[in-house]
XYZ file of C-alpha atoms in Angstrom:
671
model
C 0.080 -0.051 0.090
C 1.236 3.468 -0.650
C 2.635 5.215 2.198
C 0.285 8.139 3.004
C 2.127 9.046 6.181
C 3.641 12.369 7.032
C 5.030 12.415 10.346
C 7.305 9.342 11.121
C 6.416 5.632 10.874
C 3.349 5.697 12.736
C 0.959 6.291 9.924
C 2.475 3.395 7.616
C 2.402 1.086 10.546
C -1.248 1.784 11.317
C -2.172 1.280 7.616
C -0.405 -2.146 7.682
C -2.230 -3.238 10.903
C -5.629 -1.999 8.974
C -4.552 -3.894 5.853
C -3.788 -7.006 7.811
C -7.230 -6.720 9.705
C -9.113 -6.209 6.267
C -7.206 -9.273 4.765
C -8.709 -11.416 7.324
C -12.102 -10.101 7.380
C -13.111 -12.162 4.207
C -11.959 -15.501 5.623
C -13.828 -14.669 9.039
C -17.048 -14.135 7.088
C -16.835 -17.158 5.034
C -16.183 -19.239 7.933
C -18.997 -17.637 9.775
C -21.266 -18.325 6.899
C -20.338 -21.916 6.438
C -20.793 -22.602 10.301
C -24.146 -20.993 10.033
C -25.370 -23.164 7.295
C -24.061 -26.309 8.939
C -25.534 -25.363 12.068
C -28.979 -24.631 10.438
C -28.885 -27.713 8.462
C -27.923 -29.927 11.432
C -30.750 -28.197 13.613
C -33.295 -28.619 10.828
C -32.420 -32.243 10.268
C -32.532 -32.863 14.172
C -36.146 -31.271 14.154
C -37.250 -33.116 11.422
C -35.932 -36.206 12.603
C -37.751 -35.661 16.017
C -40.813 -34.962 14.282
C -40.816 -38.285 12.345
C -39.797 -40.693 15.284
C -42.289 -42.185 17.522
C -42.828 -40.937 21.140
C -40.610 -42.538 23.718
C -43.557 -43.372 25.843
C -44.344 -47.127 26.783
C -48.138 -46.328 26.879
C -48.090 -44.902 23.533
C -48.843 -47.320 20.642
C -47.337 -46.523 17.083
C -49.643 -48.356 14.646
C -47.777 -49.033 11.527
C -50.777 -51.543 10.389
C -54.393 -50.739 10.242
C -57.672 -52.499 9.324
C -59.135 -51.260 6.154
C -62.685 -51.188 4.992
C -64.029 -49.080 2.159
C -67.825 -48.635 0.734
C -69.557 -46.331 -1.401
C -71.580 -43.480 -0.258
C -75.381 -43.796 -0.079
C -77.366 -41.036 -2.249
C -79.369 -39.827 0.804
C -76.307 -38.789 2.760
C -76.153 -35.371 4.591
C -73.710 -32.761 2.700
C -71.454 -30.092 4.357
C -69.967 -27.456 1.992
C -71.522 -29.107 -0.831
C -69.543 -32.243 -0.101
C -71.104 -35.629 1.158
C -70.452 -35.950 5.139
C -69.477 -39.602 5.873
C -72.111 -41.396 7.807
C -71.098 -43.278 11.058
C -71.428 -46.577 9.546
C -68.412 -49.073 9.543
C -68.618 -52.832 10.129
C -68.409 -53.883 13.697
C -64.721 -54.987 14.803
C -65.689 -58.712 15.093
C -66.773 -58.659 11.513
C -63.175 -60.016 10.335
C -64.426 -60.442 6.723
C -65.080 -56.927 6.400
C -61.734 -55.613 7.274
C -58.400 -56.233 5.711
C -55.021 -55.554 6.929
C -52.881 -52.837 5.400
C -49.509 -51.439 6.241
C -48.920 -47.733 7.250
C -48.091 -45.045 5.906
C -49.731 -45.837 2.575
C -51.022 -44.081 -0.416
C -54.474 -45.241 -2.017
C -55.100 -44.284 -5.431
C -58.015 -44.440 -7.751
C -59.800 -47.627 -8.592
C -58.216 -49.149 -11.628
C -61.416 -50.097 -13.283
C -62.360 -46.200 -13.446
C -61.173 -43.794 -15.932
C -59.641 -40.652 -14.552
C -62.171 -38.440 -15.698
C -65.109 -40.746 -15.022
C -68.416 -39.000 -14.928
C -70.271 -38.702 -12.719
C -67.374 -39.365 -10.242
C -68.445 -41.718 -7.426
C -67.682 -41.341 -4.030
C -66.360 -43.736 -1.404
C -65.333 -43.720 2.117
C -62.269 -45.488 3.684
C -62.227 -46.589 7.171
C -58.910 -47.528 8.878
C -59.456 -49.185 12.303
C -56.826 -49.613 15.180
C -57.394 -51.538 18.334
C -55.598 -50.126 21.315
C -55.216 -52.296 24.296
C -54.606 -50.054 27.468
C -51.490 -51.113 29.080
C -51.046 -51.438 32.950
C -50.430 -48.390 34.861
C -52.075 -45.895 32.228
C -54.003 -43.015 34.048
C -55.461 -40.078 32.621
C -56.969 -39.249 29.377
C -56.003 -40.784 26.130
C -55.743 -39.174 22.570
C -55.293 -40.184 18.888
C -52.763 -38.418 16.699
C -52.232 -38.497 13.094
C -49.235 -36.598 11.538
C -51.087 -36.285 8.176
C -53.905 -37.211 6.179
C -54.573 -35.841 2.691
C -57.103 -36.276 0.083
C -60.485 -35.866 1.807
C -62.895 -35.171 4.465
C -61.932 -36.839 7.873
C -63.840 -38.450 10.746
C -62.901 -40.305 13.905
C -65.296 -42.724 15.356
C -65.021 -44.877 18.482
C -66.866 -48.469 19.159
C -68.722 -48.371 22.408
C -71.476 -50.639 23.683
C -72.010 -52.345 20.263
C -72.109 -49.364 17.994
C -69.843 -46.693 16.769
C -69.753 -43.377 18.207
C -68.750 -39.978 16.560
C -65.530 -38.708 18.360
C -64.162 -36.045 15.972
C -65.677 -34.499 12.909
C -63.107 -32.711 10.533
C -65.339 -32.978 7.513
C -65.914 -29.198 7.058
C -62.101 -28.524 7.280
C -61.243 -30.843 4.298
C -59.631 -28.092 2.431
C -56.905 -27.452 5.109
C -56.506 -31.265 5.826
C -53.614 -31.504 3.487
C -51.009 -30.204 6.090
C -52.690 -30.131 9.470
C -52.390 -33.149 11.897
C -55.414 -34.880 13.568
C -55.433 -34.801 17.154
C -58.682 -36.204 18.976
C -59.312 -36.133 22.820
C -60.538 -39.724 23.519
C -61.569 -38.873 27.323
C -60.470 -40.835 30.270
C -58.423 -44.311 29.928
C -60.454 -47.425 30.626
C -59.047 -50.138 33.012
C -55.913 -51.784 31.972
C -56.538 -54.374 29.440
C -59.454 -53.035 27.896
C -59.518 -52.503 23.999
C -60.244 -49.439 22.317
C -61.624 -49.840 18.855
C -60.925 -46.671 16.830
C -61.638 -45.883 13.157
C -60.463 -43.111 10.937
C -62.926 -42.309 7.968
C -61.801 -40.618 4.995
C -64.311 -39.737 2.036
C -63.211 -38.827 -1.505
C -63.968 -39.296 -5.105
C -62.961 -42.709 -6.461
C -61.100 -40.949 -9.208
C -58.834 -39.252 -6.749
C -56.138 -40.227 -4.326
C -55.703 -40.120 -0.517
C -52.775 -40.682 1.790
C -52.626 -42.050 5.386
C -49.713 -41.934 7.724
C -49.046 -44.029 10.597
C -51.496 -43.703 13.657
C -50.503 -43.068 17.218
C -52.784 -43.694 20.360
C -51.776 -43.170 23.748
C -51.719 -40.679 26.860
C -53.103 -37.276 25.870
C -50.282 -35.243 27.345
C -47.619 -37.087 25.382
C -49.450 -36.812 22.100
C -50.400 -33.293 22.763
C -46.769 -32.303 22.912
C -46.058 -34.081 19.519
C -48.976 -32.491 17.820
C -47.798 -29.078 19.174
C -44.669 -29.768 17.833
C -46.012 -30.881 14.395
C -48.253 -27.880 14.032
C -45.247 -25.376 14.887
C -43.429 -26.910 11.904
C -46.001 -27.261 9.597
C -48.215 -24.036 10.388
C -46.287 -21.587 12.986
C -42.863 -21.652 11.122
C -44.219 -21.073 7.663
C -46.320 -18.178 9.086
C -43.428 -16.542 11.130
C -40.961 -17.131 8.147
C -43.187 -15.291 5.718
C -43.790 -12.290 8.130
C -40.263 -12.176 8.722
C -39.574 -12.167 5.205
C -42.200 -9.460 4.516
C -40.920 -7.388 7.282
C -37.277 -7.301 5.855
C -38.822 -6.742 2.523
C -40.556 -3.571 3.536
C -37.003 -2.567 5.141
C -35.594 -3.105 1.764
C -38.317 -1.309 0.095
C -37.721 1.835 2.469
C -33.943 1.670 1.557
C -34.717 1.682 -2.216
C -36.722 4.705 -1.983
C -33.967 6.552 -0.420
C -31.382 4.800 -2.973
C -33.181 4.103 -6.328
C -30.098 2.740 -7.869
C -30.075 -0.435 -5.661
C -32.427 -2.507 -7.836
C -31.682 -5.732 -5.676
C -33.597 -4.056 -2.706
C -36.737 -3.634 -4.733
C -36.445 -7.121 -6.188
C -35.994 -8.388 -2.571
C -39.405 -6.553 -1.470
C -41.266 -8.069 -4.441
C -39.847 -11.515 -3.532
C -40.989 -11.204 0.006
C -44.623 -10.086 -1.138
C -44.796 -12.986 -3.543
C -43.744 -15.427 -0.988
C -46.250 -14.388 1.464
C -48.887 -14.978 -1.338
C -47.280 -18.286 -1.862
C -47.280 -19.229 1.771
C -51.035 -18.156 2.726
C -52.450 -21.816 2.220
C -50.025 -23.122 4.917
C -51.593 -21.336 7.877
C -54.919 -19.594 6.824
C -58.383 -21.237 6.053
C -59.204 -21.649 2.593
C -62.099 -20.034 0.749
C -65.499 -21.853 1.217
C -66.623 -20.720 -2.159
C -65.726 -23.489 -4.801
C -64.681 -21.012 -7.630
C -62.484 -18.881 -4.942
C -60.903 -21.818 -3.589
C -59.994 -23.167 -7.058
C -58.364 -19.715 -7.724
C -56.771 -19.067 -4.570
C -55.163 -22.528 -4.790
C -53.898 -21.755 -8.296
C -52.392 -18.392 -7.160
C -50.591 -19.809 -4.167
C -49.053 -22.395 -6.271
C -48.342 -20.470 -9.437
C -46.660 -17.709 -7.285
C -43.968 -20.077 -6.645
C -42.677 -19.575 -10.291
C -42.634 -15.592 -9.643
C -40.912 -16.130 -6.133
C -38.173 -18.338 -8.012
C -37.747 -15.670 -10.900
C -37.607 -12.740 -8.555
C -35.032 -14.407 -6.373
C -32.875 -15.074 -9.492
C -33.074 -11.480 -10.696
C -32.176 -10.542 -7.077
C -29.016 -12.734 -7.356
C -28.244 -11.398 -10.641
C -27.879 -7.885 -9.103
C -24.730 -9.183 -6.843
C -22.689 -9.869 -10.029
C -20.918 -7.301 -11.833
C -21.991 -8.382 -15.107
C -25.530 -8.161 -16.579
C -27.599 -10.759 -18.446
C -30.430 -9.155 -20.130
C -31.480 -12.004 -22.446
C -31.428 -14.442 -19.490
C -33.572 -12.111 -17.325
C -36.145 -11.689 -20.373
C -36.306 -15.272 -20.835
C -37.077 -16.059 -17.272
C -39.705 -13.340 -17.291
C -41.266 -15.015 -20.352
C -41.226 -18.290 -18.410
C -42.988 -17.249 -15.543
C -45.754 -15.533 -17.519
C -46.177 -18.877 -19.571
C -46.343 -20.925 -16.389
C -48.761 -18.561 -14.999
C -51.075 -18.891 -17.945
C -50.634 -22.814 -18.684
C -51.454 -23.386 -15.141
C -54.828 -21.616 -14.730
C -57.689 -23.859 -13.413
C -59.412 -24.457 -16.736
C -59.851 -27.865 -18.476
C -57.764 -27.069 -21.322
C -54.854 -26.214 -19.136
C -51.929 -28.527 -20.072
C -50.310 -28.188 -16.574
C -53.245 -28.518 -14.330
C -51.357 -31.186 -12.257
C -49.738 -29.870 -9.086
C -46.715 -32.372 -9.586
C -46.367 -31.245 -13.376
C -46.178 -27.549 -12.355
C -43.527 -28.144 -9.593
C -41.427 -30.469 -11.796
C -41.329 -27.871 -14.573
C -40.183 -25.264 -12.021
C -37.559 -27.659 -10.489
C -36.131 -28.290 -13.962
C -35.893 -24.607 -14.758
C -34.468 -23.848 -11.432
C -31.856 -26.499 -11.677
C -30.637 -25.388 -15.080
C -30.633 -21.584 -13.905
C -28.877 -22.398 -10.596
C -26.222 -24.608 -12.516
C -25.528 -21.744 -14.702
C -25.188 -19.252 -11.872
C -22.767 -21.743 -10.385
C -20.524 -21.720 -13.453
C -20.752 -17.666 -13.289
C -19.920 -17.551 -9.710
C -17.099 -20.091 -10.063
C -15.375 -17.893 -12.846
C -15.312 -14.966 -10.700
C -18.416 -13.875 -8.807
C -18.066 -11.918 -5.530
C -18.366 -13.517 -2.226
C -21.787 -12.474 -1.523
C -22.877 -13.722 -5.031
C -21.366 -17.052 -4.277
C -23.142 -17.402 -0.982
C -26.509 -16.486 -2.617
C -25.723 -19.397 -5.248
C -25.203 -21.763 -2.322
C -28.445 -20.740 -0.850
C -30.106 -21.288 -4.064
C -28.812 -25.015 -4.098
C -29.962 -25.385 -0.661
C -33.477 -24.194 -1.523
C -33.417 -26.572 -4.654
C -32.817 -29.520 -2.266
C -35.487 -28.518 -0.059
C -37.765 -27.733 -2.976
C -36.867 -31.244 -4.483
C -37.964 -32.778 -1.018
C -41.306 -31.361 -1.127
C -41.710 -32.357 -4.749
C -41.009 -35.914 -3.864
C -43.442 -35.583 -0.938
C -46.131 -34.260 -3.239
C -45.471 -37.189 -5.761
C -45.583 -39.863 -2.935
C -41.880 -40.561 -3.220
C -41.108 -39.489 0.402
C -42.830 -40.550 3.467
C -45.921 -38.758 4.118
C -44.989 -38.055 7.714
C -42.282 -35.688 6.570
C -42.562 -32.024 6.873
C -42.574 -29.567 3.864
C -39.101 -27.909 3.841
C -39.604 -25.296 1.153
C -41.242 -22.821 3.810
C -37.717 -23.109 5.511
C -36.082 -21.674 2.532
C -37.130 -18.229 3.556
C -34.681 -18.475 6.485
C -31.783 -19.256 3.912
C -32.924 -16.322 1.814
C -32.937 -14.001 4.790
C -29.586 -15.045 5.889
C -28.123 -14.823 2.509
C -29.696 -11.254 1.969
C -28.320 -10.102 5.331
C -24.951 -11.490 4.521
C -24.943 -9.823 1.219
C -25.847 -6.272 2.811
C -23.236 -6.878 5.537
C -20.614 -7.616 2.981
C -21.806 -4.426 1.356
C -21.774 -2.707 4.242
C -18.320 -3.975 5.434
C -16.996 -3.133 2.208
C -18.254 0.597 2.452
C -16.772 0.934 5.946
C -13.513 -0.408 4.581
C -13.553 2.078 1.586
C -14.513 4.869 4.029
C -11.661 3.825 6.214
C -9.267 4.030 3.381
C -10.653 7.052 2.045
C -10.226 8.603 5.819
C -6.835 7.342 5.842
C -5.832 8.871 2.556
C -7.782 12.003 3.394
C -5.951 12.253 6.884
C -2.582 11.862 5.117
C -3.338 14.605 2.591
C -4.937 16.823 5.309
C -1.543 16.517 7.140
C 0.476 17.244 4.342
C -1.812 20.323 3.587
C -1.551 21.311 7.097
C 2.243 21.101 7.120
C 2.396 23.037 3.651
C -0.175 25.557 5.099
C 1.933 25.952 8.456
C 5.139 26.556 6.126
C 3.384 29.070 3.931
C 1.856 30.783 7.302
C 5.357 30.986 8.501
C 6.721 32.590 5.372
C 3.703 34.915 4.936
C 4.371 36.005 8.752
C 8.035 36.624 7.686
C 7.082 38.518 4.709
C 4.294 40.553 6.539
C 6.816 41.375 9.075
C 9.570 42.528 6.673
C 6.875 44.466 4.888
C 5.744 46.007 8.030
C 9.259 46.921 8.995
C 10.041 48.257 5.391
C 6.856 50.247 5.272
C 7.425 51.780 8.850
C 11.048 52.683 7.789
C 9.591 54.205 4.657
C 7.310 56.308 6.968
C 9.975 57.396 9.185
C 12.127 58.241 6.144
C 9.248 60.333 4.837
C 8.399 62.219 7.998
C 11.994 63.025 8.662
C 12.408 64.127 5.200
C 9.279 66.378 4.903
C 9.764 67.659 8.720
C 13.195 67.360 10.325
C 15.001 67.117 6.830
C 13.409 70.041 5.198
C 13.878 72.316 8.428
C 17.788 71.190 8.634
C 18.067 71.724 5.028
C 16.599 75.261 4.967
C 18.578 76.152 8.234
C 21.721 74.909 6.577
C 21.149 77.033 3.577
C 20.362 80.257 5.682
C 23.206 79.528 7.865
C 25.637 79.180 4.988
C 24.314 82.559 3.397
C 24.591 84.223 6.792
C 21.179 85.303 6.975
C 20.459 83.472 10.359
C 21.799 84.811 13.903
C 22.888 82.619 16.353
C 19.472 82.629 18.466
C 17.496 81.827 15.268
C 19.633 78.881 14.483
C 19.164 77.637 17.882
C 15.472 78.114 17.559
C 15.299 76.107 14.333
C 17.516 73.290 15.734
C 15.128 73.093 18.669
C 12.288 72.547 16.293
C 13.982 69.981 14.652
C 14.700 68.100 17.982
C 11.000 68.468 18.853
C 9.952 67.199 15.410
C 12.430 64.155 16.015
C 11.224 63.541 19.607
C 7.537 63.542 18.088
C 8.372 60.753 15.491
C 10.140 58.838 18.507
C 7.063 59.315 20.587
C 4.556 58.101 17.934
C 6.542 54.704 18.122
C 5.997 54.070 21.764
C 3.581 51.447 22.728
C 0.535 53.370 24.074
C -2.140 50.478 23.591
C -4.434 52.928 21.468
C -4.625 55.335 24.486
C -5.078 59.012 23.289
C -4.284 60.318 26.834
C -0.933 58.367 27.013
C -0.221 59.949 23.822
C -1.097 63.554 24.757
C 0.715 63.032 28.149
C 4.032 61.975 26.139
C 3.578 65.306 24.317
C 2.954 67.555 27.462
C 6.567 65.618 28.951
C 8.419 66.790 25.766
C 6.960 70.390 25.515
C 6.089 71.229 29.163
C 9.690 72.890 29.900
C 9.622 74.819 26.573
C 6.153 76.248 27.231
C 7.445 77.110 30.872
C 10.523 79.028 29.678
C 8.394 80.958 27.180
C 6.343 82.114 30.297
C 3.250 80.111 29.289
C 1.302 78.125 32.037
C -0.452 74.905 31.050
C -3.651 73.690 32.615
C -3.940 70.016 31.969
C -7.775 68.901 32.112
C -7.799 65.256 30.648
C -10.457 62.683 31.335
C -10.045 58.928 30.842
C -11.186 57.975 27.380
C -11.812 54.602 25.826
C -9.092 52.993 23.547
C -9.093 54.181 19.976
C -8.309 50.656 18.184
C -7.531 52.674 14.942
C -4.679 54.790 16.585
C -1.630 53.035 15.138
C 1.829 54.824 14.980
C 1.235 56.848 11.762
C -2.223 58.090 12.895
C -0.327 58.792 16.546
C 2.028 61.082 14.672
C -0.513 63.138 12.961
C -2.344 63.884 16.135
C 0.995 64.829 17.762
C 1.791 67.096 14.889
C -1.681 68.639 15.054
C -1.350 69.457 18.700
C 2.419 70.467 18.394
C 1.375 72.843 15.486
C -1.273 74.533 17.652
C 0.923 75.037 20.695
C 3.762 76.279 18.510
C 1.286 78.800 16.996
C 0.150 79.770 20.639
C 3.980 80.334 21.528
C 4.704 82.602 18.146
C 1.307 84.452 17.701
C -1.214 84.415 20.715
C 1.068 86.480 23.227
C -1.116 84.191 25.764
C -0.331 83.699 29.410
C -2.195 80.192 29.969
C -2.994 77.514 27.473
C -5.317 74.829 28.337
C -5.355 71.206 26.964
C -8.379 68.932 27.607
C -10.313 65.681 26.506
C -13.692 64.732 26.626
C -16.040 62.020 25.153
C -18.679 63.970 23.027
C -22.273 62.591 22.895
C -22.132 61.767 19.137
C -19.420 59.066 19.284
C -16.477 61.479 19.123
C -13.609 62.045 21.019
C -12.404 65.798 21.456
C -9.259 67.299 22.090
C -9.378 71.001 23.072
C -6.336 73.517 22.951
C -7.470 76.793 24.365
C -5.422 80.006 25.085
C -6.267 83.422 26.423
C -4.164 85.300 23.916
C -4.842 88.097 21.533
C -7.014 85.978 19.283
C -7.538 86.685 15.645
C -10.220 87.211 12.793
C -10.737 83.694 11.627
C -12.322 84.903 8.324
C -9.058 86.714 7.430
C -6.612 83.843 7.997
C -9.078 80.809 7.165
C -7.382 80.208 3.800
C -3.852 80.375 5.150
C -1.335 77.519 4.566
C -0.691 76.284 8.408
C -4.408 76.206 9.114
C -5.249 74.236 5.847
C -2.494 71.819 6.740
C -3.957 71.240 9.965
C -7.481 70.685 8.748
C -6.028 68.070 6.086
C -4.279 66.326 8.875
C -7.492 65.999 10.839
C -9.539 64.745 7.565
C -6.710 61.980 7.118
C -7.597 60.915 10.611
C -11.210 60.671 10.143
C -11.872 63.623 11.919
C -12.736 67.246 12.052
C -10.803 70.393 13.073
C -12.750 73.537 14.196
C -11.258 76.936 15.288
C -13.008 79.598 17.179
C -11.367 82.927 18.052
C -12.333 86.354 18.634
C -9.898 89.136 18.616
C -8.694 90.125 22.283
C -10.441 87.037 23.692
C -8.102 84.101 22.898
C -8.472 81.062 20.717
C -10.068 77.614 21.025
C -9.158 74.824 18.541
C -11.067 71.514 18.828
C -10.061 68.254 17.210
C -12.924 65.679 16.741
C -11.801 62.039 16.361
C -14.211 59.146 15.908
C -14.379 56.313 18.436
C -14.572 53.624 15.733
C -13.011 53.714 12.341
C -12.086 51.021 9.565
C -8.440 50.291 9.980
C -6.338 51.421 7.072
C -3.867 49.227 5.341
């Protein structure tokens, strides 16, 4: 990996550790997935084995043989839901000629002497009798339990006092009987050694087929636990799996609505909806209306093709390549299957075994092709989904064999449990993508942090260079200002004094006065450089210190009336020099022209956000109108304007002069 570190070796070491951690993640995820699948298969096989084994109870009798008697229905029999209800009429147990022994479980097909489409279709009832001898020590209630009876309406009868008594009537639930066990409470157990004669009646058309599993008779508590377990596997588990699948599908839909590019999530949502439709016949009551029942049964079985195709389309989205022709072919197939399996007489695929056999063949072909694609370079989540498809194929093949009678009727339909595998594969795929996104974000963050560190170092270096440049520029500007001030003030005065002295036009006293002005001007420049923290009062105090003795020597008394003022943040050295020059010029004019005895310097805070500096004398005064255009006063006004302030002069002949300098409290700082 490219070294993105900046300071030392800590960044490369951290990046190496991150790479090592990421390199182990795929193997950990693969191992976790394999272990989860193995654990799921082990638990599933254990549960199914437990559901098929007999109850380990000495009082329970597991009948694998029964006595069979079949007879046609009488024409005057009572009907329920449009179908005949079997009468409680069976031969007496002692009539050995009427009963024949059969092995359980068994599949009883149509009579060979009847055509498959015989009209009218005759009705028959099959009675399966078992004789239970109550073992010693049995107390409490007894029950009869049959894991599965399919193909017709069911009744349970018991022989008491030389006649058959109806113990349980399930003929009105014939539509749901295909996947629901029979559990009948037989009441209190008779004395030990007594024989219970029980018979299970099943009525159907002679042209049809029914199946009967083995029969258990024994203590009610023992058989109730087994019945509860069977119902949990055959009814509750498909319901919970479908609702969980649907809930996760709704979550995928919400995610897709926020991110429309993820088509896999939308396909997963449709798969969950169609699978819920497919599983309805596992746990809800069928419609009582014959037409509604026929179309409902068609919809729940035909939807299996839609579920299969949607899951395949979902799997395609986890491969980097696209197969539009295959997807279109699958869509054409599912539409054709929906049309060819409709419950019409002309439908070529009306048999349930035929429908699921065609689905199994297509599923095998597509899954085999996906396996080849995944083997040649599919991503880990795509390969896991392919493994899940194969496991689902095995579960579906088991159910197809169960429907075709090639697997024991006591087995549980396993295809509903495929939802667990699909959910796990979906969660695994989402987890892989989430982990990949996190890893990518971490790599991006590492790169960004490294680049940010480089940029910060560059910025610090640039800032340091800029600070040095600014410092040098500030020194250069200050040097240029000092040179300009000294050239314009001190330099010009010295030059004019030198010229006059060389020409002999100045006396010694005049030369001394000019030199004294030069010294004062030099001191002003120096005072403007002193740190005064933007304090105007401190600045004026330095001027008082410089000029105080000179004013006293000239016989001028100074009155100092300065109030505390807020700091002027704009008062930098150049502006401070301008303030000092204005006040110095005013005081010089007082010395030269006012003939005053007292000069007053005061400061105050005006009400309009201004700071005022007042210089007032009691001299002879002058007429402002006559000297307003003079050069000296005009320079003072210009200096005040450069400070953002204003200079005003009030004077009356014989009454002295007042000069007011208004300065702003706030002002934009000048570059």
